[in-house]
């Protein structure tokens, strides 16, 4: 073995990492993840202290059953009595202001118990008990709902398809293929994609300046990436907070993201999984997504680009803090556990065992890193 060729006793010298008191070693091991955590809080504070705009995805829902699920089972939302058009206003007494809030709450809630869901239905508040189901593709519990947004065209100049159909900003799609029930952005996008996949023609009914008219559609000559229409979404102006309020908000946001990371890690290990390559990513995929997010921000303004950049860095820093604290050999968490064991046992762990465990873990991590890198490359090639 390799460790036989090394002088492991020197690793216990009084001025070495393994030679100091276990409590000091614990503090050193904890310092790295803690600084990652503090760095994330500082980055979030820089975001929250400045005024910003947020796109609001509505908390009005559309049942997946009404859209057309591939599965034969009934969605949890429909089983509980929710209807398309309901507006979810709270889950387990947590206020829901947007569909993004609902997504976060579902990730934090888990699937072990029913959720108390309060909705606004035509001005009346109703309460339901909903038991979510686990989705192996997204690896999170789901209610079986989409957001319900009326298809109002915005930024038509950014879409090849909108230009081809001569759509204008402010146009409202009121029917697809003659169907007028529950018309939403989700229905329109699925209708357009179905036309593209089946190589068939269709019809959109559009309302413009109180006048309705039909547009014949043929998308056979379009690429799949161009089969979309740009819609209007509410934009909320967020005022900048003072530094104390920003730090408090950053602390809450960081803790929430760490909890979500922990639940996602547990799900990756213990829950049913779909395509792993879509659910995990390494440095290559993170860099690719980071570039796209930053580019999207910088295309609007330098400040928004920097804000997106800070948000990505904060998320990466929190992920590093969490995973480095996992109680695995060769990671900071493993050294913390080792230090605690030595303080309890009041004698040092044999360096032979430490070396073997660390070496085995490093080989495993390097193998996983190589596998994830290959999956990242295939993911980017497929975009």
GROMACS .gro file of N, CA and C in nm, residues 124-228:
model
  315
  124UNK      N    1  -6.360   3.393  -0.265
  124UNK     CA    2  -6.388   3.314  -0.145
  124UNK      C    3  -6.266   3.234  -0.105
  125UNK      N    4  -6.228   3.239   0.023
  125UNK     CA    5  -6.114   3.162   0.072
  125UNK      C    6  -6.159   3.021   0.108
  126UNK      N    7  -6.088   2.922   0.053
  126UNK     CA    8  -6.118   2.782   0.080
  126UNK      C    9  -5.990   2.711   0.123
  127UNK      N   10  -6.005   2.614   0.213
  127UNK     CA   11  -5.890   2.541   0.265
  127UNK      C   12  -5.898   2.394   0.225
  128UNK      N   13  -5.784   2.338   0.181
  128UNK     CA   14  -5.778   2.199   0.138
  128UNK      C   15  -5.657   2.131   0.201
  129UNK      N   16  -5.670   2.000   0.220
  129UNK     CA   17  -5.558   1.917   0.265
  129UNK      C   18  -5.508   1.837   0.144
  130UNK      N   19  -5.383   1.864   0.103
  130UNK     CA   20  -5.329   1.804  -0.019
  130UNK      C   21  -5.206   1.720   0.015
  131UNK      N   22  -5.206   1.596  -0.031
  131UNK     CA   23  -5.090   1.509  -0.015
  131UNK      C   24  -5.012   1.508  -0.146
  132UNK      N   25  -4.896   1.574  -0.151
  132UNK     CA   26  -4.821   1.581  -0.277
  132UNK      C   27  -4.765   1.446  -0.318
  133UNK      N   28  -4.732   1.434  -0.446
  133UNK     CA   29  -4.672   1.311  -0.496
  133UNK      C   30  -4.529   1.340  -0.541
  134UNK      N   31  -4.443   1.238  -0.530
  134UNK     CA   32  -4.303   1.255  -0.565
  134UNK      C   33  -4.284   1.241  -0.716
  135UNK      N   34  -4.216   1.339  -0.775
  135UNK     CA   35  -4.186   1.334  -0.918
  135UNK      C   36  -4.038   1.301  -0.935
  136UNK      N   37  -4.008   1.187  -0.995
  136UNK     CA   38  -3.869   1.142  -1.005
  136UNK      C   39  -3.789   1.221  -1.108
  137UNK      N   40  -3.857   1.290  -1.198
  137UNK     CA   41  -3.785   1.367  -1.300
  137UNK      C   42  -3.735   1.501  -1.245
  138UNK      N   43  -3.822   1.573  -1.172
  138UNK     CA   44  -3.780   1.699  -1.111
  138UNK      C   45  -3.723   1.678  -0.972
  139UNK      N   46  -3.740   1.557  -0.917
  139UNK     CA   47  -3.692   1.521  -0.784
  139UNK      C   48  -3.742   1.616  -0.677
  140UNK      N   49  -3.873   1.640  -0.681
  140UNK     CA   50  -3.936   1.718  -0.575
  140UNK      C   51  -4.084   1.681  -0.568
  141UNK      N   52  -4.148   1.705  -0.454
  141UNK     CA   53  -4.291   1.676  -0.442
  141UNK      C   54  -4.372   1.776  -0.524
  142UNK      N   55  -4.478   1.729  -0.586
  142UNK     CA   56  -4.559   1.813  -0.672
  142UNK      C   57  -4.707   1.807  -0.634
  143UNK      N   58  -4.776   1.917  -0.660
  143UNK     CA   59  -4.921   1.921  -0.643
  143UNK      C   60  -4.992   1.880  -0.772
  144UNK      N   61  -4.920   1.893  -0.884
  144UNK     CA   62  -4.982   1.865  -1.013
  144UNK      C   63  -5.048   1.988  -1.070
  145UNK      N   64  -4.976   2.102  -1.064
  145UNK     CA   65  -5.034   2.227  -1.115
  145UNK      C   66  -4.929   2.303  -1.197
  146UNK      N   67  -4.978   2.383  -1.291
  146UNK     CA   68  -4.897   2.480  -1.363
  146UNK      C   69  -4.944   2.619  -1.322
  147UNK      N   70  -4.867   2.721  -1.357
  147UNK     CA   71  -4.917   2.856  -1.335
  147UNK      C   72  -5.012   2.892  -1.449
  148UNK      N   73  -5.113   2.971  -1.414
  148UNK     CA   74  -5.217   3.011  -1.508
  148UNK      C   75  -5.194   3.157  -1.545
  149UNK      N   76  -5.140   3.179  -1.665
  149UNK     CA   77  -5.113   3.314  -1.713
  149UNK      C   78  -5.183   3.333  -1.846
  150UNK      N   79  -5.262   3.438  -1.858
  150UNK     CA   80  -5.328   3.466  -1.985
  150UNK      C   81  -5.222   3.497  -2.092
  151UNK      N   82  -5.237   3.443  -2.213
  151UNK     CA   83  -5.135   3.463  -2.318
  151UNK      C   84  -5.145   3.600  -2.384
  152UNK      N   85  -5.084   3.699  -2.318
  152UNK     CA   86  -5.080   3.836  -2.370
  152UNK      C   87  -4.940   3.860  -2.426
  153UNK      N   88  -4.932   3.892  -2.554
  153UNK     CA   89  -4.803   3.904  -2.622
  153UNK      C   90  -4.727   4.027  -2.574
  154UNK      N   91  -4.597   4.008  -2.549
  154UNK     CA   92  -4.508   4.118  -2.510
  154UNK      C   93  -4.370   4.091  -2.572
  155UNK      N   94  -4.298   4.195  -2.609
  155UNK     CA   95  -4.166   4.182  -2.670
  155UNK      C   96  -4.172   4.095  -2.796
  156UNK      N   97  -4.272   4.122  -2.880
  156UNK     CA   98  -4.292   4.041  -3.001
  156UNK      C   99  -4.171   4.044  -3.093
  157UNK      N  100  -4.095   4.154  -3.085
  157UNK     CA  101  -3.979   4.168  -3.173
  157UNK      C  102  -3.868   4.069  -3.140
  158UNK      N  103  -3.876   4.002  -3.024
  158UNK     CA  104  -3.772   3.909  -2.983
  158UNK      C  105  -3.798   3.766  -3.030
  159UNK      N  106  -3.913   3.742  -3.092
  159UNK     CA  107  -3.951   3.607  -3.129
  159UNK      C  108  -3.966   3.594  -3.280
  160UNK      N  109  -3.896   3.498  -3.341
  160UNK     CA  110  -3.910   3.473  -3.484
  160UNK      C  111  -4.053   3.433  -3.518
  161UNK      N  112  -4.112   3.350  -3.430
  161UNK     CA  113  -4.248   3.303  -3.456
  161UNK      C  114  -4.349   3.417  -3.448
  162UNK      N  115  -4.331   3.506  -3.349
  162UNK     CA  116  -4.422   3.620  -3.335
  162UNK      C  117  -4.413   3.710  -3.458
  163UNK      N  118  -4.293   3.731  -3.507
  163UNK     CA  119  -4.276   3.813  -3.628
  163UNK      C  120  -4.341   3.745  -3.749
  164UNK      N  121  -4.322   3.614  -3.759
  164UNK     CA  122  -4.378   3.538  -3.872
  164UNK      C  123  -4.530   3.546  -3.871
  165UNK      N  124  -4.591   3.542  -3.751
  165UNK     CA  125  -4.737   3.547  -3.740
  165UNK      C  126  -4.790   3.690  -3.737
  166UNK      N  127  -4.698   3.788  -3.744
  166UNK     CA  128  -4.734   3.929  -3.743
  166UNK      C  129  -4.810   3.967  -3.615
  167UNK      N  130  -4.767   3.907  -3.503
  167UNK     CA  131  -4.826   3.942  -3.374
  167UNK      C  132  -4.765   4.071  -3.322
  168UNK      N  133  -4.844   4.147  -3.246
  168UNK     CA  134  -4.799   4.275  -3.192
  168UNK      C  135  -4.809   4.273  -3.040
  169UNK      N  136  -4.731   4.359  -2.976
  169UNK     CA  137  -4.738   4.372  -2.831
  169UNK      C  138  -4.879   4.413  -2.791
  170UNK      N  139  -4.933   4.343  -2.693
  170UNK     CA  140  -5.069   4.371  -2.647
  170UNK      C  141  -5.173   4.277  -2.706
  171UNK      N  142  -5.135   4.199  -2.808
  171UNK     CA  143  -5.229   4.100  -2.863
  171UNK      C  144  -5.256   3.993  -2.758
  172UNK      N  145  -5.382   3.949  -2.751
  172UNK     CA  146  -5.420   3.845  -2.655
  172UNK      C  147  -5.475   3.725  -2.731
  173UNK      N  148  -5.416   3.609  -2.705
  173UNK     CA  149  -5.463   3.486  -2.768
  173UNK      C  150  -5.585   3.436  -2.689
  174UNK      N  151  -5.699   3.428  -2.756
  174UNK     CA  152  -5.825   3.392  -2.689
  174UNK      C  153  -5.872   3.251  -2.722
  175UNK      N  154  -5.814   3.190  -2.823
  175UNK     CA  155  -5.852   3.053  -2.859
  175UNK      C  156  -5.740   2.987  -2.937
  176UNK      N  157  -5.730   2.855  -2.926
  176UNK     CA  158  -5.633   2.776  -3.003
  176UNK      C  159  -5.707   2.661  -3.068
  177UNK      N  160  -5.700   2.655  -3.200
  177UNK     CA  161  -5.772   2.550  -3.272
  177UNK      C  162  -5.921   2.553  -3.245
  178UNK      N  163  -5.975   2.672  -3.216
  178UNK     CA  164  -6.117   2.686  -3.187
  178UNK      C  165  -6.153   2.664  -3.041
  179UNK      N  166  -6.060   2.616  -2.959
  179UNK     CA  167  -6.086   2.590  -2.817
  179UNK      C  168  -6.066   2.718  -2.736
  180UNK      N  169  -6.164   2.750  -2.650
  180UNK     CA  170  -6.157   2.874  -2.572
  180UNK      C  171  -6.146   2.851  -2.421
  181UNK      N  172  -6.161   2.728  -2.373
  181UNK     CA  173  -6.161   2.702  -2.230
  181UNK      C  174  -6.019   2.703  -2.175
  182UNK      N  175  -6.000   2.772  -2.063
  182UNK     CA  176  -5.874   2.771  -1.988
  182UNK      C  177  -5.752   2.807  -2.074
  183UNK      N  178  -5.769   2.901  -2.166
  183UNK     CA  179  -5.658   2.939  -2.252
  183UNK      C  180  -5.551   3.008  -2.169
  184UNK      N  181  -5.432   2.953  -2.173
  184UNK     CA  182  -5.320   3.006  -2.095
  184UNK      C  183  -5.192   2.988  -2.175
  185UNK      N  184  -5.083   3.044  -2.125
  185UNK     CA  185  -4.954   3.031  -2.193
  185UNK      C  186  -4.914   2.885  -2.206
  186UNK      N  187  -4.943   2.803  -2.104
  186UNK     CA  188  -4.907   2.660  -2.108
  186UNK      C  189  -4.980   2.591  -2.222
  187UNK      N  190  -5.113   2.617  -2.235
  187UNK     CA  191  -5.190   2.555  -2.343
  187UNK      C  192  -5.137   2.597  -2.480
  188UNK      N  193  -5.107   2.725  -2.496
  188UNK     CA  194  -5.060   2.775  -2.625
  188UNK      C  195  -4.927   2.710  -2.663
  189UNK      N  196  -4.832   2.704  -2.567
  189UNK     CA  197  -4.702   2.646  -2.595
  189UNK      C  198  -4.713   2.497  -2.632
  190UNK      N  199  -4.799   2.425  -2.561
  190UNK     CA  200  -4.817   2.283  -2.592
  190UNK      C  201  -4.883   2.265  -2.729
  191UNK      N  202  -4.976   2.353  -2.760
  191UNK     CA  203  -5.045   2.346  -2.889
  191UNK      C  204  -4.945   2.370  -3.003
  192UNK      N  205  -4.861   2.473  -2.987
  192UNK     CA  206  -4.762   2.504  -3.090
  192UNK      C  207  -4.661   2.391  -3.107
  193UNK      N  208  -4.616   2.334  -2.996
  193UNK     CA  209  -4.519   2.225  -3.004
  193UNK      C  210  -4.580   2.101  -3.067
  194UNK      N  211  -4.708   2.077  -3.040
  194UNK     CA  212  -4.776   1.962  -3.102
  194UNK      C  213  -4.787   1.980  -3.253
  195UNK      N  214  -4.814   2.104  -3.296
  195UNK     CA  215  -4.819   2.132  -3.440
  195UNK      C  216  -4.683   2.106  -3.504
  196UNK      N  217  -4.577   2.145  -3.436
  196UNK     CA  218  -4.442   2.127  -3.489
  196UNK      C  219  -4.406   1.978  -3.496
  197UNK      N  220  -4.439   1.904  -3.391
  197UNK     CA  221  -4.405   1.762  -3.386
  197UNK      C  222  -4.483   1.680  -3.487
  198UNK      N  223  -4.610   1.714  -3.508
  198UNK     CA  224  -4.697   1.637  -3.598
  198UNK      C  225  -4.695   1.690  -3.741
  199UNK      N  226  -4.623   1.803  -3.762
  199UNK     CA  227  -4.614   1.864  -3.895
  199UNK      C  228  -4.752   1.897  -3.952
  200UNK      N  229  -4.836   1.951  -3.866
  200UNK     CA  230  -4.971   1.989  -3.908
  200UNK      C  231  -4.990   2.140  -3.893
  201UNK      N  232  -5.098   2.191  -3.950
  201UNK     CA  233  -5.132   2.334  -3.941
  201UNK      C  234  -5.238   2.354  -3.834
  202UNK      N  235  -5.247   2.478  -3.784
  202UNK     CA  236  -5.345   2.509  -3.681
  202UNK      C  237  -5.393   2.653  -3.692
  203UNK      N  238  -5.466   2.695  -3.588
  203UNK     CA  239  -5.523   2.828  -3.589
  203UNK      C  240  -5.515   2.891  -3.450
  204UNK      N  241  -5.475   3.018  -3.447
  204UNK     CA  242  -5.482   3.099  -3.325
  204UNK      C  243  -5.587   3.206  -3.344
  205UNK      N  244  -5.668   3.228  -3.240
  205UNK     CA  245  -5.762   3.339  -3.240
  205UNK      C  246  -5.704   3.449  -3.153
  206UNK      N  247  -5.691   3.569  -3.210
  206UNK     CA  248  -5.622   3.678  -3.143
  206UNK      C  249  -5.717   3.797  -3.126
  207UNK      N  250  -5.710   3.859  -3.007
  207UNK     CA  251  -5.787   3.980  -2.979
  207UNK      C  252  -5.692   4.099  -2.985
  208UNK      N  253  -5.722   4.195  -3.077
  208UNK     CA  254  -5.640   4.315  -3.091
  208UNK      C  255  -5.732   4.436  -3.104
  209UNK      N  256  -5.718   4.529  -3.007
  209UNK     CA  257  -5.800   4.651  -3.010
  209UNK      C  258  -5.950   4.619  -3.021
  210UNK      N  259  -5.997   4.524  -2.935
  210UNK     CA  260  -6.138   4.485  -2.927
  210UNK      C  261  -6.187   4.412  -3.051
  211UNK      N  262  -6.097   4.370  -3.138
  211UNK     CA  263  -6.137   4.297  -3.258
  211UNK      C  264  -6.067   4.161  -3.260
  212UNK      N  265  -6.147   4.054  -3.279
  212UNK     CA  266  -6.091   3.920  -3.287
  212UNK      C  267  -6.071   3.878  -3.432
  213UNK      N  268  -5.962   3.804  -3.455
  213UNK     CA  269  -5.938   3.750  -3.588
  213UNK      C  270  -5.854   3.623  -3.573
  214UNK      N  271  -5.862   3.539  -3.675
  214UNK     CA  272  -5.790   3.412  -3.674
  214UNK      C  273  -5.660   3.423  -3.753
  215UNK      N  274  -5.557   3.352  -3.705
  215UNK     CA  275  -5.428   3.345  -3.774
  215UNK      C  276  -5.400   3.198  -3.802
  216UNK      N  277  -5.379   3.164  -3.928
  216UNK     CA  278  -5.341   3.028  -3.964
  216UNK      C  279  -5.193   3.008  -3.934
  217UNK      N  280  -5.162   2.890  -3.878
  217UNK     CA  281  -5.025   2.863  -3.836
  217UNK      C  282  -4.970   2.741  -3.909
  218UNK      N  283  -4.848   2.755  -3.955
  218UNK     CA  284  -4.772   2.642  -4.008
  218UNK      C  285  -4.626   2.662  -3.966
  219UNK      N  286  -4.582   2.578  -3.872
  219UNK     CA  287  -4.448   2.597  -3.813
  219UNK      C  288  -4.349   2.491  -3.861
  220UNK      N  289  -4.380   2.426  -3.971
  220UNK     CA  290  -4.295   2.317  -4.019
  220UNK      C  291  -4.152   2.361  -4.050
  221UNK      N  292  -4.136   2.486  -4.093
  221UNK     CA  293  -4.003   2.533  -4.134
  221UNK      C  294  -3.923   2.593  -4.018
  222UNK      N  295  -3.978   2.589  -3.896
  222UNK     CA  296  -3.908   2.647  -3.780
  222UNK      C  297  -3.828   2.539  -3.709
  223UNK      N  298  -3.721   2.582  -3.644
  223UNK     CA  299  -3.647   2.492  -3.555
  223UNK      C  300  -3.721   2.485  -3.422
  224UNK      N  301  -3.698   2.377  -3.348
  224UNK     CA  302  -3.770   2.355  -3.223
  224UNK      C  303  -3.747   2.469  -3.124
  225UNK      N  304  -3.624   2.521  -3.118
  225UNK     CA  305  -3.592   2.627  -3.022
  225UNK      C  306  -3.668   2.757  -3.050
  226UNK      N  307  -3.722   2.771  -3.172
  226UNK     CA  308  -3.795   2.894  -3.207
  226UNK      C  309  -3.945   2.880  -3.190
  227UNK      N  310  -3.991   2.764  -3.142
  227UNK     CA  311  -4.135   2.744  -3.125
  227UNK      C  312  -4.176   2.798  -2.988
  228UNK      N  313  -4.181   2.929  -2.977
  228UNK     CA  314  -4.228   2.992  -2.854
  228UNK      C  315  -4.276   3.132  -2.886
   0.00000   0.00000   0.00000
